[in-house]
């Protein structure tokens, strides 16, 4: 999506460790009007898929998931990164490696909020190695839910996570796909 | 706010340790249409305050902050709970005790996204002892930002955090204020 690519070129900052920082508009400070426009694109792409619920993962996916949910008129469920005292023991659980944070999280969703009658659209900000997305797909599989696809803001395509998941037959739509990224700049697919 | 009180009475679950679970509609699964209605009330309350930015804290505040931001047409900044590899070292930092999770988090906001020209509306889901809100006020003070007030979904008024903060001259507006809560039920102020 041209608008997002241009914004990444303007405001994205490449950090050591192959990290792209877009926290001025996407995942620390959120330019809500701009992100809402991106979310409308997820609606265009998935509007005929009978989505019943949007699944994301805390923390930075939540804002865009809620904005996207307004177009679909469905609820959001966000996977939590650890077991907390106000979550029931009745949950689905999966492991997710985070490239950005270089750690592995246990993510959980209450069984009550992910069921076999759900048709799930997964929304997330980044797709690199695919750890978070794979874990969310795992949660959906445990629930017997149908995954209609995943809407991703920024895919670092050269890291291969997206294509690995596509090869499983999962529809993955990324609004910006980075082909290469280094100190000379960013090239999109 | 009557609608929220009724929803809490219908769907809220009181857990041991004086915890009110509202994760079926507010902070695990999010009933986006319903929450958006609540957020419109924050707009009614603060629309004349020249808000330039909404500040919240990850994770459960982010969705409602983004929905609220749409009414004000301003960006959201969410305080993060730990230093991560894609955050610059240039941040404001404060300590927040979480009643729900029974732990203390260091919360941070990049200095770039909270400035002395900002007029901040703080949004959060719960206010009990006031740990998170106090920490966010601390971040704003460090930045020299003006806080126009705080919009809270559910205040456990009997825990005193809200009134302690009001006594500092901070405007705190809570959509549901719980006077008492036990196995017999919930009473609102």
Short mmCIF file of C-alpha atoms in Angstrom, two decimals:
data_model
loop_
_atom_site.label_atom_id
_atom_site.label_comp_id
_atom_site.label_asym_id
_atom_site.label_seq_id
_atom_site.Cartn_x
_atom_site.Cartn_y
_atom_site.Cartn_z
CA UNK A 1 0.00 0.00 0.00
CA UNK A 2 1.61 3.14 -1.28
CA UNK A 3 0.59 5.39 1.62
CA UNK A 4 2.13 3.10 4.22
CA UNK A 5 5.30 2.61 2.19
CA UNK A 6 5.73 6.36 1.90
CA UNK A 7 5.17 6.81 5.62
CA UNK A 8 7.73 4.12 6.43
CA UNK A 9 10.25 5.81 4.12
CA UNK A 10 9.57 9.16 5.77
CA UNK A 11 9.29 8.20 9.44
CA UNK A 12 10.71 4.70 9.81
CA UNK A 13 14.09 4.34 11.48
CA UNK A 14 16.34 1.37 10.88
CA UNK A 15 18.04 0.28 14.07
CA UNK A 16 20.87 -2.13 14.61
CA UNK A 17 19.83 -5.76 14.77
CA UNK A 18 17.74 -5.39 11.61
CA UNK A 19 14.93 -3.67 13.51
CA UNK A 20 12.59 -1.21 11.77
CA UNK A 21 11.22 1.32 14.20
CA UNK A 22 7.87 2.80 13.22
CA UNK A 23 6.94 3.88 16.70
CA UNK A 24 6.23 7.47 15.73
CA UNK A 25 2.99 6.46 14.01
CA UNK A 26 2.25 2.75 14.43
CA UNK A 27 3.23 1.09 17.68
CA UNK A 28 4.17 3.51 20.44
CA UNK A 29 2.68 6.73 19.26
CA UNK A 30 -0.31 5.84 17.07
CA UNK A 31 -1.47 8.17 14.31
CA UNK A 32 -5.03 6.96 14.71
CA UNK A 33 -6.47 8.65 11.63
CA UNK A 34 -3.70 7.29 9.43
CA UNK A 35 -3.86 3.79 10.93
CA UNK A 36 -7.63 3.81 10.52
CA UNK A 37 -7.10 4.32 6.80
CA UNK A 38 -4.82 1.30 6.73
CA UNK A 39 -7.43 -0.71 8.61
CA UNK A 40 -10.04 0.16 6.02
CA UNK A 41 -7.83 -1.66 3.54
CA UNK A 42 -8.06 -4.81 5.66
CA UNK A 43 -11.83 -4.44 5.39
CA UNK A 44 -11.66 -4.15 1.62
CA UNK A 45 -9.52 -7.28 1.46
CA UNK A 46 -11.53 -9.46 3.85
CA UNK A 47 -15.04 -8.01 3.77
CA UNK A 48 -16.53 -11.03 2.00
CA UNK A 49 -15.06 -13.57 4.41
CA UNK A 50 -17.83 -13.54 7.03
CA UNK A 51 -15.41 -12.56 9.77
CA UNK A 52 -16.93 -13.04 13.24
CA UNK A 53 -13.97 -11.93 15.34
CA UNK A 54 -10.59 -10.27 15.11
CA UNK A 55 -7.67 -11.85 16.93
CA UNK A 56 -4.49 -9.99 17.75
CA UNK A 57 -1.72 -10.08 20.31
CA UNK A 58 -0.82 -7.54 22.93
CA UNK A 59 0.32 -4.86 22.95
CA UNK A 60 0.85 -3.09 19.67
CA UNK A 61 -1.74 -5.09 17.71
CA UNK A 62 -4.63 -4.00 19.90
CA UNK A 63 -5.17 -0.49 18.57
CA UNK A 64 -5.23 -1.50 14.91
CA UNK A 65 -7.39 -4.52 15.72
CA UNK A 66 -10.00 -2.31 17.39
CA UNK A 67 -9.99 0.17 14.52
CA UNK A 68 -10.33 -2.69 12.00
CA UNK A 69 -13.12 -4.26 14.03
CA UNK A 70 -15.22 -1.13 13.59
CA UNK A 71 -15.42 -1.76 9.86
CA UNK A 72 -16.43 -5.40 10.34
CA UNK A 73 -18.67 -4.70 13.33
CA UNK A 74 -17.20 -7.63 15.24
CA UNK A 75 -15.42 -7.96 18.61
CA UNK A 76 -11.68 -8.13 19.14
CA UNK A 77 -9.87 -10.72 21.22
CA UNK A 78 -6.26 -10.11 22.07
CA UNK A 79 -3.90 -12.88 23.11
CA UNK A 80 -2.15 -12.06 26.35
CA UNK A 81 1.50 -12.64 26.88
CA UNK A 82 1.42 -14.20 30.32
CA UNK A 83 -0.97 -15.69 32.75
CA UNK A 84 -2.34 -12.99 35.00
CA UNK A 85 -4.41 -13.17 38.12
CA UNK A 86 -7.60 -12.02 36.42
CA UNK A 87 -7.57 -14.66 33.69
CA UNK A 88 -9.30 -17.97 34.17
CA UNK A 89 -7.30 -21.17 33.96
CA UNK A 90 -9.41 -22.21 31.02
CA UNK A 91 -7.37 -20.93 28.11
CA UNK A 92 -5.61 -21.96 24.96
CA UNK A 93 -1.88 -21.47 25.07
CA UNK A 94 0.95 -21.32 22.53
CA UNK A 95 4.57 -20.21 22.37
CA UNK A 96 5.62 -17.20 20.30
CA UNK A 97 9.15 -16.07 19.56
CA UNK A 98 9.42 -12.30 19.18
CA UNK A 99 12.08 -11.14 16.75
CA UNK A 100 11.79 -7.55 17.99
CA UNK A 101 12.18 -8.40 21.64
CA UNK A 102 14.37 -11.46 21.14
CA UNK A 103 12.41 -13.56 23.60
CA UNK A 104 9.76 -16.26 23.69
CA UNK A 105 6.37 -15.57 25.20
CA UNK A 106 3.63 -17.88 26.23
CA UNK A 107 0.46 -16.40 24.77
CA UNK A 108 -3.01 -17.28 25.97
CA UNK A 109 -6.63 -16.76 25.00
CA UNK A 110 -9.58 -17.70 27.16
CA UNK A 111 -11.44 -20.62 25.64
CA UNK A 112 -14.67 -18.68 26.05
CA UNK A 113 -13.59 -16.12 23.46
CA UNK A 114 -12.34 -18.35 20.67
CA UNK A 115 -14.67 -21.08 19.50
CA UNK A 116 -15.24 -23.51 16.65
CA UNK A 117 -17.98 -21.29 15.24
CA UNK A 118 -15.62 -18.33 14.87
CA UNK A 119 -14.26 -17.12 11.55
CA UNK A 120 -11.11 -15.30 12.59
CA UNK A 121 -9.21 -12.46 10.96
CA UNK A 122 -5.81 -12.11 12.58
CA UNK A 123 -4.38 -8.58 12.69
CA UNK A 124 -0.83 -7.62 13.68
CA UNK A 125 1.65 -4.84 13.12
CA UNK A 126 4.74 -6.83 12.08
CA UNK A 127 5.48 -10.14 10.41
CA UNK A 128 9.14 -11.14 10.33
CA UNK A 129 9.91 -14.76 11.19
CA UNK A 130 6.23 -15.39 11.83
CA UNK A 131 6.46 -16.36 15.48
CA UNK A 132 3.47 -14.40 16.73
CA UNK A 133 1.31 -15.27 13.74
CA UNK A 134 2.16 -18.97 13.96
CA UNK A 135 1.26 -18.93 17.65
CA UNK A 136 -2.08 -17.24 16.94
CA UNK A 137 -2.84 -19.79 14.23
CA UNK A 138 -2.04 -22.46 16.80
CA UNK A 139 -4.56 -20.94 19.23
CA UNK A 140 -7.22 -20.91 16.50
CA UNK A 141 -6.49 -24.52 15.61
CA UNK A 142 -6.85 -25.55 19.23
CA UNK A 143 -10.23 -23.82 19.30
CA UNK A 144 -11.32 -25.36 16.01
CA UNK A 145 -11.89 -21.83 14.69
CA UNK A 146 -11.67 -21.04 10.98
CA UNK A 147 -8.94 -18.56 10.06
CA UNK A 148 -10.00 -16.49 7.04
CA UNK A 149 -6.57 -14.89 6.90
CA UNK A 150 -4.15 -12.47 8.43
CA UNK A 151 -3.85 -8.74 7.86
CA UNK A 152 -0.36 -7.43 8.57
CA UNK A 153 0.83 -3.85 8.48
CA UNK A 154 4.52 -4.44 7.74
CA UNK A 155 6.00 -7.71 6.51
CA UNK A 156 9.74 -8.09 6.42
CA UNK A 157 9.41 -10.41 3.46
CA UNK A 158 13.12 -11.21 3.28
CA UNK A 159 12.89 -12.95 6.65
CA UNK A 160 10.58 -15.56 5.15
CA UNK A 161 7.97 -15.92 7.86
CA UNK A 162 5.13 -14.75 5.64
CA UNK A 163 5.80 -17.13 2.78
CA UNK A 164 6.27 -20.02 5.17
CA UNK A 165 2.77 -19.38 6.52
CA UNK A 166 1.32 -18.82 3.03
CA UNK A 167 2.72 -22.20 2.02
CA UNK A 168 0.42 -23.73 4.63
CA UNK A 169 -2.52 -22.33 2.67
CA UNK A 170 -3.14 -19.39 5.00
CA UNK A 171 -4.05 -16.13 3.31
CA UNK A 172 -1.64 -13.43 4.48
CA UNK A 173 -2.17 -9.86 3.28
CA UNK A 174 0.54 -7.36 4.16
CA UNK A 175 0.07 -3.66 3.47
CA UNK A 176 3.81 -3.06 3.13
CA UNK A 177 6.24 -5.83 2.17
CA UNK A 178 9.89 -5.07 2.66
CA UNK A 179 12.15 -6.79 0.15
CA UNK A 180 15.39 -5.53 1.66
CA UNK A 181 16.48 -3.13 4.35
CA UNK A 182 19.90 -1.85 5.27
CA UNK A 183 21.75 1.36 6.00
CA UNK A 184 21.20 2.45 2.40
CA UNK A 185 17.46 2.36 2.79
CA UNK A 186 14.37 0.24 2.37
CA UNK A 187 13.18 -1.50 -0.77
CA UNK A 188 9.62 -2.77 -1.02
CA UNK A 189 8.44 -5.83 -2.92
CA UNK B 1 -22.83 5.67 33.21
CA UNK B 2 -25.86 3.44 33.35
CA UNK B 3 -25.01 1.32 30.30
CA UNK B 4 -21.62 0.35 31.67
CA UNK B 5 -22.98 -0.35 35.13
CA UNK B 6 -25.60 -2.65 33.66
CA UNK B 7 -23.02 -4.44 31.56
CA UNK B 8 -20.78 -4.93 34.60
CA UNK B 9 -23.71 -6.33 36.57
CA UNK B 10 -24.55 -8.68 33.70
CA UNK B 11 -21.11 -9.82 32.57
CA UNK B 12 -18.64 -8.88 35.30
CA UNK B 13 -17.26 -11.67 37.44
CA UNK B 14 -15.92 -11.09 40.92
CA UNK B 15 -12.82 -13.17 41.55
CA UNK B 16 -10.96 -13.85 44.75
CA UNK B 17 -8.51 -11.17 45.74
CA UNK B 18 -11.10 -8.42 45.18
CA UNK B 19 -10.63 -8.60 41.40
CA UNK B 20 -13.45 -7.66 39.02
CA UNK B 21 -13.14 -9.48 35.72
CA UNK B 22 -14.71 -7.71 32.78
CA UNK B 23 -12.68 -9.51 30.17
CA UNK B 24 -15.68 -10.65 28.17
CA UNK B 25 -16.24 -7.13 26.86
CA UNK B 26 -13.54 -4.71 28.01
CA UNK B 27 -10.02 -6.04 28.36
CA UNK B 28 -9.46 -9.44 26.78
CA UNK B 29 -12.37 -9.74 24.44
CA UNK B 30 -13.38 -6.21 23.46
CA UNK B 31 -16.94 -5.42 22.44
CA UNK B 32 -15.74 -2.66 20.16
CA UNK B 33 -19.13 -1.15 19.37
CA UNK B 34 -20.05 -1.01 23.04
CA UNK B 35 -16.67 0.36 24.12
CA UNK B 36 -16.85 2.96 21.37
CA UNK B 37 -20.06 4.22 22.94
CA UNK B 38 -18.28 4.56 26.27
CA UNK B 39 -15.43 6.41 24.57
CA UNK B 40 -17.89 8.90 23.10
CA UNK B 41 -18.73 9.81 26.68
CA UNK B 42 -15.09 10.71 27.29
CA UNK B 43 -15.39 13.01 24.31
CA UNK B 44 -18.50 14.67 25.74
CA UNK B 45 -16.69 15.20 29.05
CA UNK B 46 -13.40 16.52 27.69
CA UNK B 47 -14.24 17.95 24.27
CA UNK B 48 -13.63 21.56 25.33
CA UNK B 49 -10.20 20.87 26.84
CA UNK B 50 -8.11 21.28 23.68
CA UNK B 51 -6.72 17.78 24.00
CA UNK B 52 -3.69 17.24 21.74
CA UNK B 53 -2.88 13.65 22.63
CA UNK B 54 -4.24 10.66 24.49
CA UNK B 55 -1.94 8.79 26.84
CA UNK B 56 -2.62 5.28 28.04
CA UNK B 57 -0.69 2.25 29.24
CA UNK B 58 -0.33 -1.13 27.62
CA UNK B 59 -2.03 -3.39 27.14
CA UNK B 60 -5.72 -3.09 27.92
CA UNK B 61 -5.88 0.69 27.67
CA UNK B 62 -4.77 0.80 24.05
CA UNK B 63 -8.00 -0.22 22.35
CA UNK B 64 -10.17 2.26 24.23
CA UNK B 65 -7.55 4.98 23.80
CA UNK B 66 -7.58 4.52 20.01
CA UNK B 67 -11.37 4.53 19.87
CA UNK B 68 -11.47 7.67 22.03
CA UNK B 69 -8.81 9.34 19.89
CA UNK B 70 -11.07 9.09 16.86
CA UNK B 71 -13.53 11.49 18.46
CA UNK B 72 -10.80 13.99 19.34
CA UNK B 73 -8.84 13.49 16.11
CA UNK B 74 -5.57 13.26 18.01
CA UNK B 75 -2.84 10.60 18.24
CA UNK B 76 -2.45 8.05 21.03
CA UNK B 77 0.72 7.35 22.93
CA UNK B 78 0.86 4.27 25.07
CA UNK B 79 3.34 3.84 27.89
CA UNK B 80 5.25 0.60 27.58
CA UNK B 81 5.88 -1.69 30.48
CA UNK B 82 9.51 -2.48 29.90
CA UNK B 83 12.45 -1.31 27.92
CA UNK B 84 12.51 -3.16 24.62
CA UNK B 85 15.10 -3.34 21.93
CA UNK B 86 13.20 -1.10 19.55
CA UNK B 87 12.82 1.81 21.97
CA UNK B 88 15.38 4.56 22.09
CA UNK B 89 17.16 5.30 25.35
CA UNK B 90 15.58 8.71 25.33
CA UNK B 91 12.47 8.15 27.38
CA UNK B 92 10.62 9.23 30.48
CA UNK B 93 10.26 6.52 33.06
CA UNK B 94 8.09 5.93 36.15
CA UNK B 95 7.13 3.05 38.43
CA UNK B 96 3.58 1.71 38.50
CA UNK B 97 2.17 -0.82 40.93
CA UNK B 98 -0.54 -2.97 39.38
CA UNK B 99 -3.24 -4.11 41.77
CA UNK B 100 -4.60 -6.64 39.26
CA UNK B 101 -1.25 -8.24 38.55
CA UNK B 102 0.25 -7.64 41.99
CA UNK B 103 3.55 -6.41 40.60
CA UNK B 104 5.44 -3.21 39.92
CA UNK B 105 6.30 -2.21 36.36
CA UNK B 106 8.65 0.34 35.04
CA UNK B 107 6.71 2.26 32.41
CA UNK B 108 8.31 4.35 29.72
CA UNK B 109 7.38 6.85 27.03
CA UNK B 110 9.76 8.18 24.41
CA UNK B 111 10.51 11.83 25.05
CA UNK B 112 9.70 12.57 21.41
CA UNK B 113 6.03 11.70 21.94
CA UNK B 114 5.25 13.61 25.12
CA UNK B 115 6.17 17.29 25.15
CA UNK B 116 5.55 20.50 27.03
CA UNK B 117 3.14 21.68 24.35
CA UNK B 118 0.88 18.65 24.80
CA UNK B 119 -2.49 18.76 26.50
CA UNK B 120 -2.96 15.19 27.61
CA UNK B 121 -6.09 13.17 28.25
CA UNK B 122 -5.18 9.96 30.08
CA UNK B 123 -7.41 6.95 29.34
CA UNK B 124 -7.39 3.64 31.19
CA UNK B 125 -9.68 0.74 31.92
CA UNK B 126 -9.34 0.45 35.71
CA UNK B 127 -8.54 2.74 38.60
CA UNK B 128 -8.09 1.05 41.96
CA UNK B 129 -5.16 2.20 44.07
CA UNK B 130 -4.12 4.58 41.31
CA UNK B 131 -0.70 3.14 40.59
CA UNK B 132 -0.87 3.28 36.81
CA UNK B 133 -2.55 6.68 36.73
CA UNK B 134 -0.05 8.16 39.18
CA UNK B 135 2.81 6.85 37.06
CA UNK B 136 1.31 8.33 33.88
CA UNK B 137 0.87 11.69 35.65
CA UNK B 138 4.53 11.42 36.64
CA UNK B 139 5.53 10.91 32.98
CA UNK B 140 3.49 13.97 31.96
CA UNK B 141 5.07 16.04 34.71
CA UNK B 142 8.54 15.03 33.57
CA UNK B 143 7.61 16.14 30.05
CA UNK B 144 6.08 19.39 31.27
CA UNK B 145 2.86 18.40 29.53
CA UNK B 146 -0.51 19.68 30.72
CA UNK B 147 -2.90 16.99 31.91
CA UNK B 148 -6.50 17.99 31.21
CA UNK B 149 -7.77 14.96 33.07
CA UNK B 150 -8.22 11.23 33.13
CA UNK B 151 -11.05 9.17 31.68
CA UNK B 152 -11.46 5.83 33.43
CA UNK B 153 -13.86 3.04 32.55
CA UNK B 154 -14.18 1.42 35.98
CA UNK B 155 -13.11 3.00 39.26
CA UNK B 156 -13.06 0.88 42.38
CA UNK B 157 -13.85 3.96 44.44
CA UNK B 158 -13.61 2.15 47.77
CA UNK B 159 -9.90 1.59 47.18
CA UNK B 160 -9.31 5.32 47.33
CA UNK B 161 -6.90 5.80 44.44
CA UNK B 162 -9.26 8.07 42.50
CA UNK B 163 -9.97 10.47 45.34
CA UNK B 164 -6.30 10.63 46.25
CA UNK B 165 -5.55 11.80 42.72
CA UNK B 166 -8.54 14.19 42.65
CA UNK B 167 -7.22 15.78 45.84
CA UNK B 168 -4.14 16.79 43.85
CA UNK B 169 -6.43 18.86 41.61
CA UNK B 170 -6.50 16.34 38.75
CA UNK B 171 -9.84 15.89 37.04
CA UNK B 172 -10.75 12.20 37.07
CA UNK B 173 -13.93 11.08 35.31
CA UNK B 174 -14.95 7.47 35.78
CA UNK B 175 -17.81 5.97 33.81
CA UNK B 176 -18.59 3.41 36.50
CA UNK B 177 -17.65 3.96 40.14
CA UNK B 178 -17.89 0.95 42.38
CA UNK B 179 -18.81 1.77 45.98
CA UNK B 180 -18.57 -1.78 47.24
CA UNK B 181 -18.08 -5.24 45.82
CA UNK B 182 -18.33 -8.64 47.45
CA UNK B 183 -19.87 -12.05 46.96
CA UNK B 184 -23.32 -10.49 47.37
CA UNK B 185 -22.80 -8.24 44.39
CA UNK B 186 -21.68 -4.84 43.27
CA UNK B 187 -22.93 -1.47 44.43
CA UNK B 188 -22.18 1.65 42.42
CA UNK B 189 -21.67 5.16 43.81
#
